[in-house]
Coordinates of C-alpha atoms and ligand atoms in Angstrom, one line a residue:
M1 CA 199.1 -167.0 130.4
A2 CA 198.8 -165.5 126.9
D3 CA 195.8 -163.4 126.8
A4 CA 194.6 -159.6 126.7
Q5 CA 196.9 -159.1 129.6
T6 CA 200.0 -160.2 128.1
A7 CA 199.4 -159.3 124.6
G8 CA 202.1 -156.9 123.4
R9 CA 201.5 -153.5 121.9
P10 CA 201.6 -153.0 118.2
E11 CA 205.2 -152.2 116.8
A12 CA 204.3 -148.5 115.6
V13 CA 201.9 -146.7 117.4
T14 CA 201.2 -143.0 117.0
G15 CA 198.1 -142.3 118.6
I16 CA 194.9 -141.2 116.7
G17 CA 195.6 -138.2 114.4
P18 CA 193.0 -135.9 113.2
G19 CA 191.2 -136.7 109.9
T20 CA 191.8 -140.4 110.4
D21 CA 189.3 -143.0 110.0
E22 CA 189.8 -143.5 113.8
A23 CA 189.2 -139.9 114.6
A24 CA 186.0 -140.2 112.8
L25 CA 184.8 -143.3 114.7
L26 CA 185.7 -141.6 118.0
A27 CA 183.5 -138.5 117.1
E28 CA 180.7 -140.9 116.1
G29 CA 181.0 -142.7 119.3
G30 CA 181.1 -139.8 121.5
L31 CA 184.6 -140.3 122.7
R32 CA 187.3 -137.9 123.3
L33 CA 191.0 -138.9 123.7
D34 CA 193.7 -136.5 125.2
V35 CA 197.3 -137.8 125.5
S36 CA 199.6 -135.9 127.8
G37 CA 203.0 -137.5 128.2
A38 CA 202.5 -140.7 130.3
V39 CA 198.8 -140.1 131.0
A40 CA 195.8 -140.7 128.4
T41 CA 192.3 -139.5 129.2
I42 CA 189.4 -141.0 127.5
T43 CA 186.2 -139.0 128.1
L44 CA 182.7 -140.3 127.3
D45 CA 181.4 -137.1 125.7
R46 CA 177.7 -137.3 125.2
P47 CA 176.4 -135.6 128.3
E48 CA 173.3 -134.8 126.7
R49 CA 172.5 -138.5 126.4
R50 CA 174.2 -139.4 129.7
N51 CA 177.0 -140.7 127.6
A52 CA 175.0 -143.6 126.4
M53 CA 176.9 -145.9 124.2
T54 CA 176.6 -147.2 120.5
F55 CA 178.6 -149.7 118.5
A56 CA 181.1 -146.7 117.5
T57 CA 181.6 -146.1 121.2
W58 CA 182.9 -149.7 121.7
R59 CA 184.8 -149.9 118.4
G60 CA 186.2 -146.5 119.3
L61 CA 187.3 -147.6 122.6
A62 CA 189.1 -150.6 120.8
A63 CA 190.8 -148.4 118.3
I64 CA 192.1 -146.3 121.2
G65 CA 193.3 -149.4 122.8
R66 CA 195.4 -150.4 119.7
S67 CA 196.8 -147.0 119.0
L68 CA 198.1 -145.5 122.4
P69 CA 201.7 -144.3 122.4
A70 CA 204.2 -146.4 124.2
E71 CA 204.9 -143.7 126.6
V72 CA 201.4 -144.1 128.4
R73 CA 201.5 -145.5 131.7
V74 CA 198.1 -144.4 133.0
V75 CA 194.7 -144.4 131.3
V76 CA 192.1 -142.6 132.9
L77 CA 188.3 -143.2 131.8
R78 CA 185.9 -140.5 132.6
G79 CA 182.4 -139.2 131.8
E80 CA 181.4 -135.7 130.9
G81 CA 178.3 -134.2 132.8
P82 CA 176.1 -135.5 135.5
S83 CA 176.7 -139.4 134.7
F84 CA 179.6 -141.6 133.9
S85 CA 177.6 -143.5 131.5
A86 CA 173.8 -144.6 131.1
G87 CA 175.0 -147.8 129.1
I88 CA 173.6 -148.8 125.8
D89 CA 172.0 -146.1 123.7
L90 CA 168.3 -147.2 124.0
G91 CA 167.9 -145.8 120.5
M92 CA 169.5 -149.1 119.3
F93 CA 166.7 -151.1 120.5
S94 CA 164.6 -149.2 117.5
G95 CA 167.5 -149.8 115.1
A96 CA 169.5 -146.4 115.5
G97 CA 173.0 -146.7 116.1
G98 CA 173.6 -149.6 114.1
G99 CA 171.0 -152.1 115.4
F100 CA 171.6 -155.4 116.8
P101 CA 173.6 -158.4 115.5
D102 CA 171.6 -160.6 113.0
T103 CA 171.2 -163.8 115.2
S104 CA 170.1 -166.0 112.2
D105 CA 174.0 -166.1 111.6
P106 CA 175.3 -167.1 115.1
K107 CA 178.9 -167.1 114.0
A108 CA 178.6 -163.5 112.5
A109 CA 176.9 -162.3 115.8
D110 CA 179.6 -164.0 117.8
R111 CA 182.3 -162.2 115.8
L112 CA 180.6 -159.0 116.2
I113 CA 180.0 -159.2 120.0
A114 CA 183.7 -160.2 120.2
E115 CA 184.9 -157.2 118.2
L116 CA 182.6 -154.9 120.6
Q117 CA 184.3 -156.7 123.8
E118 CA 187.7 -155.6 122.4
G119 CA 186.7 -152.2 123.5
Y120 CA 187.0 -153.4 127.0
T121 CA 189.5 -156.1 127.1
W122 CA 192.6 -154.1 126.3
L123 CA 192.0 -152.1 129.7
R124 CA 193.7 -154.9 131.7
R125 CA 196.9 -155.0 129.4
P126 CA 199.9 -154.7 131.9
D127 CA 201.5 -151.8 130.0
F128 CA 199.6 -149.2 131.8
V129 CA 197.2 -149.0 134.7
T130 CA 193.5 -148.1 134.0
V131 CA 191.5 -145.8 136.2
A132 CA 187.6 -145.2 136.0
A133 CA 186.5 -142.1 137.4
V134 CA 182.8 -142.5 138.1
Q135 CA 180.2 -139.9 139.0
G136 CA 176.4 -140.4 138.8
H137 CA 175.2 -143.2 137.2
A138 CA 177.2 -146.2 135.7
I139 CA 174.5 -148.5 134.1
G140 CA 174.8 -151.8 132.1
G141 CA 177.7 -151.2 129.4
G142 CA 178.9 -148.1 131.6
F143 CA 179.0 -150.2 134.7
Q144 CA 181.0 -153.1 132.8
L145 CA 183.5 -150.4 131.5
A146 CA 184.2 -149.1 135.1
L147 CA 184.6 -152.9 136.1
A148 CA 187.1 -153.4 133.1
C149 CA 189.3 -150.8 134.6
D150 CA 192.1 -151.8 137.2
I151 CA 190.9 -149.1 139.8
R152 CA 187.7 -147.4 140.3
V153 CA 187.5 -143.9 142.0
A154 CA 183.9 -142.9 142.6
A155 CA 182.2 -139.8 143.6
D156 CA 179.7 -139.9 146.5
D157 CA 176.8 -139.5 143.9
A158 CA 178.0 -142.7 142.1
K159 CA 175.3 -145.3 141.4
F160 CA 176.3 -148.8 139.8
C161 CA 173.5 -150.8 138.2
M162 CA 173.6 -154.0 136.1
K163 CA 170.4 -153.3 134.1
E164 CA 170.8 -156.0 131.2
P165 CA 168.7 -158.8 132.9
A166 CA 165.9 -156.4 133.4
L167 CA 166.0 -155.6 129.7
G168 CA 165.9 -159.2 128.7
L169 CA 169.6 -159.3 128.2
V170 CA 172.9 -160.6 129.8
P171 CA 175.9 -158.4 130.6
D172 CA 178.1 -159.3 127.8
L173 CA 180.8 -156.4 127.8
T174 CA 183.3 -158.4 129.6
G175 CA 181.8 -157.5 133.0
T176 CA 180.6 -160.9 134.6
K177 CA 184.1 -162.0 135.4
P178 CA 185.3 -158.8 137.2
L179 CA 182.1 -158.5 139.0
V180 CA 182.2 -162.0 140.5
E181 CA 185.9 -161.6 141.2
I182 CA 185.1 -158.3 143.2
V183 CA 181.9 -159.2 144.9
G184 CA 181.5 -163.0 144.8
I185 CA 179.1 -165.1 143.0
G186 CA 176.2 -164.5 145.5
R187 CA 176.3 -160.8 145.7
A188 CA 176.9 -160.7 141.8
L189 CA 173.7 -162.9 141.3
E190 CA 171.7 -160.4 143.7
L191 CA 172.9 -157.3 141.9
C192 CA 172.4 -158.7 138.4
L193 CA 169.2 -160.5 138.9
T194 CA 167.4 -157.8 140.7
A195 CA 169.0 -155.0 138.6
R196 CA 169.2 -152.9 141.5
T197 CA 171.3 -149.7 142.0
V198 CA 174.3 -149.8 144.3
P199 CA 175.0 -146.3 145.9
A200 CA 178.5 -145.1 146.3
D201 CA 178.9 -146.0 150.1
E202 CA 177.9 -149.6 149.4
A203 CA 180.0 -149.8 146.3
A204 CA 183.0 -149.0 148.4
R205 CA 182.1 -151.5 151.2
I206 CA 181.8 -154.4 148.6
G207 CA 184.9 -153.3 146.8
L208 CA 183.4 -152.1 143.6
A209 CA 185.0 -148.8 144.3
E210 CA 188.6 -148.3 145.7
I211 CA 188.1 -144.6 146.6
V212 CA 185.2 -142.5 147.3
V213 CA 185.4 -138.9 147.4
P214 CA 182.9 -136.1 147.5
R215 CA 181.5 -135.1 144.1
D216 CA 183.7 -132.0 143.6
G217 CA 186.8 -133.7 144.7
L218 CA 186.7 -136.5 142.1
D219 CA 188.9 -135.0 139.5
G220 CA 191.4 -133.9 142.2
A221 CA 191.4 -137.3 143.7
V222 CA 191.9 -139.0 140.2
R223 CA 194.8 -136.6 139.7
D224 CA 196.4 -137.6 143.1
L225 CA 196.1 -141.4 142.2
V226 CA 197.6 -140.7 138.8
D227 CA 200.6 -139.0 140.3
A228 CA 201.1 -141.7 142.9
L229 CA 200.9 -144.4 140.1
L230 CA 203.5 -142.5 138.1
A231 CA 205.8 -142.3 141.0
V232 CA 206.3 -146.0 141.0
N233 CA 209.3 -147.5 138.8
P234 CA 207.6 -148.1 135.4
G235 CA 208.9 -151.7 134.7
A236 CA 208.0 -152.7 138.2
A237 CA 204.5 -151.5 137.7
V238 CA 204.2 -153.4 134.4
A239 CA 205.6 -156.7 136.0
T240 CA 203.4 -156.3 139.1
K241 CA 200.1 -155.6 137.2
R242 CA 200.9 -158.8 135.0
L243 CA 201.5 -160.8 138.3
L244 CA 198.6 -159.5 140.2
W245 CA 195.9 -160.3 137.5
Q246 CA 197.3 -163.8 137.2
A247 CA 197.1 -164.4 140.9
A248 CA 193.5 -165.5 141.2
E249 CA 193.8 -168.2 138.4
N250 CA 197.3 -169.5 139.3
S251 CA 198.1 -172.3 141.7
L252 CA 200.3 -171.1 144.5
E253 CA 203.1 -172.9 142.9
E254 CA 202.5 -171.4 139.5
Q255 CA 202.1 -167.9 141.1
C256 CA 205.5 -168.4 143.0
A257 CA 207.3 -169.3 139.7
A258 CA 205.8 -166.2 138.0
E259 CA 206.8 -164.2 140.8
R260 CA 210.5 -165.7 140.5
R261 CA 210.4 -164.9 136.6
E262 CA 209.2 -161.5 136.9
Q263 CA 211.7 -160.9 139.8
I264 CA 214.7 -162.0 137.8
G265 CA 213.7 -159.7 134.9
R266 CA 213.4 -156.8 137.4
L267 CA 216.9 -157.6 139.0
R268 CA 218.5 -157.8 135.5
E269 CA 217.0 -154.5 134.5
L270 CA 218.0 -152.8 137.7
F271 CA 221.6 -154.3 138.2
G272 CA 222.4 -155.9 134.7
G273 CA 223.6 -159.3 134.2
Ligands
ACO301 N1 170.1 -144.2 125.9 C1 169.8 -143.2 125.0 N2 169.4 -141.8 125.6 C2 169.4 -141.8 127.1 C3 169.8 -143.0 127.7 C4 170.2 -144.1 127.1 N3 170.7 -145.2 127.7 N4 170.0 -142.6 129.2 C5 169.7 -141.4 129.1 N5 169.3 -140.8 127.8 C6 168.8 -139.6 127.5 C7 167.4 -139.2 128.0 O1 166.4 -139.9 127.1 C8 167.3 -137.8 128.0 O2 167.1 -137.3 126.7 P1 166.0 -136.1 126.5 O3 166.9 -134.9 127.2 O4 166.0 -135.9 125.0 O5 164.8 -136.4 127.1 C9 168.9 -137.3 128.4 O6 169.5 -138.4 128.1 C10 168.9 -137.2 130.0 O7 168.2 -138.4 130.6 P2 167.4 -137.9 132.0 O8 166.8 -139.4 132.2 O9 166.6 -136.8 131.9 O10 168.7 -137.8 132.9 P3 168.6 -138.1 134.5 O11 170.2 -137.5 135.0 O12 167.5 -137.7 135.3 O13 168.6 -139.7 134.6 C11 169.4 -142.1 133.9 C12 169.9 -140.5 134.0 C13 169.3 -142.6 135.3 C14 170.7 -142.7 133.4 C15 168.4 -142.2 133.1 O14 168.5 -141.4 131.8 C16 168.2 -143.7 132.7 O15 167.6 -144.4 133.4 N6 168.5 -144.0 131.4 C17 168.5 -145.3 130.9 C18 169.4 -146.2 131.3 C19 169.3 -147.7 130.8 O16 168.4 -148.4 131.0 N7 170.4 -148.2 130.0 C20 170.5 -149.5 129.5 C21 171.4 -150.2 130.3 S1 171.8 -151.9 129.7 C22 173.0 -151.9 128.7 O17 173.9 -151.1 128.8 C23 173.4 -153.2 127.9

């Protein structure tokens, strides 16, 4: 499967240095990036707007995905303030923050949305595990960002809502596939077409959050999870993530072959040959 999961990291990666175009993009998009050894933390940092997102946010996320240092093994996505993210900046409906694509040129509009989706798709790459730390609201594009991560840790005040259909839109930031994979088509339809809010306890029950903790325990729970993820052999972690993300689409025969391939690679690395 050659897709975002298996796409390689660029040869030369240095992270995002101060004064670069990428740093300006992150500032414009309300994003903060902290890289400390094997852990990169991306913070949605417009709490006064409940971390609402603009085109610059999504382009900034894509830029981070292209530039993470090779040492990074875990990426944490978190939001500053009371909410993870209130989704698209509603100011964009009146043209602020870049406005919407010109649909008189469908190809250009398609290219633009694809570019914005790149802010999300890299989170499934196998070279690191991605963790969303969700408190308060995760709405629309914010919910989809949490869905783009491998694992969701939620505070007990978390509320997930796929608001797009209520605004006349569809969820188009890569969220429909993981949503259906996690909750099934019936529940996904019910959630999207009523645009109802899913509280943390239900989110845990239907698999939208792997871990739910009291609000003041969120940072600690994420730290514990990150420590546990880093304790596993790095090569095995990459190979296992690659395998698990292929499993749903592969036949049993294809998946068995993939397991054999990956295991031979592991055995070679561990014992030579
Ligand atoms: N875009 C722009 N500004 C926003 C957004 C947003 N999506 N969400 C909140 N804000 C602003 C508010 O206007 C307010 O600004 P003000 O202080 O100048 O009045 C500030 O953030 C705080 O918002 P409150 O509503 O006061 O905060 P509260 O914590 O009570 O509620 C909530 C948070 C539930 C997120 C609420 O703000 C809300 O419903 N926002 C809109 C969510 C939405 O419809 N998003 C679009 C989803 S669809 C998509 O993403 C494609």
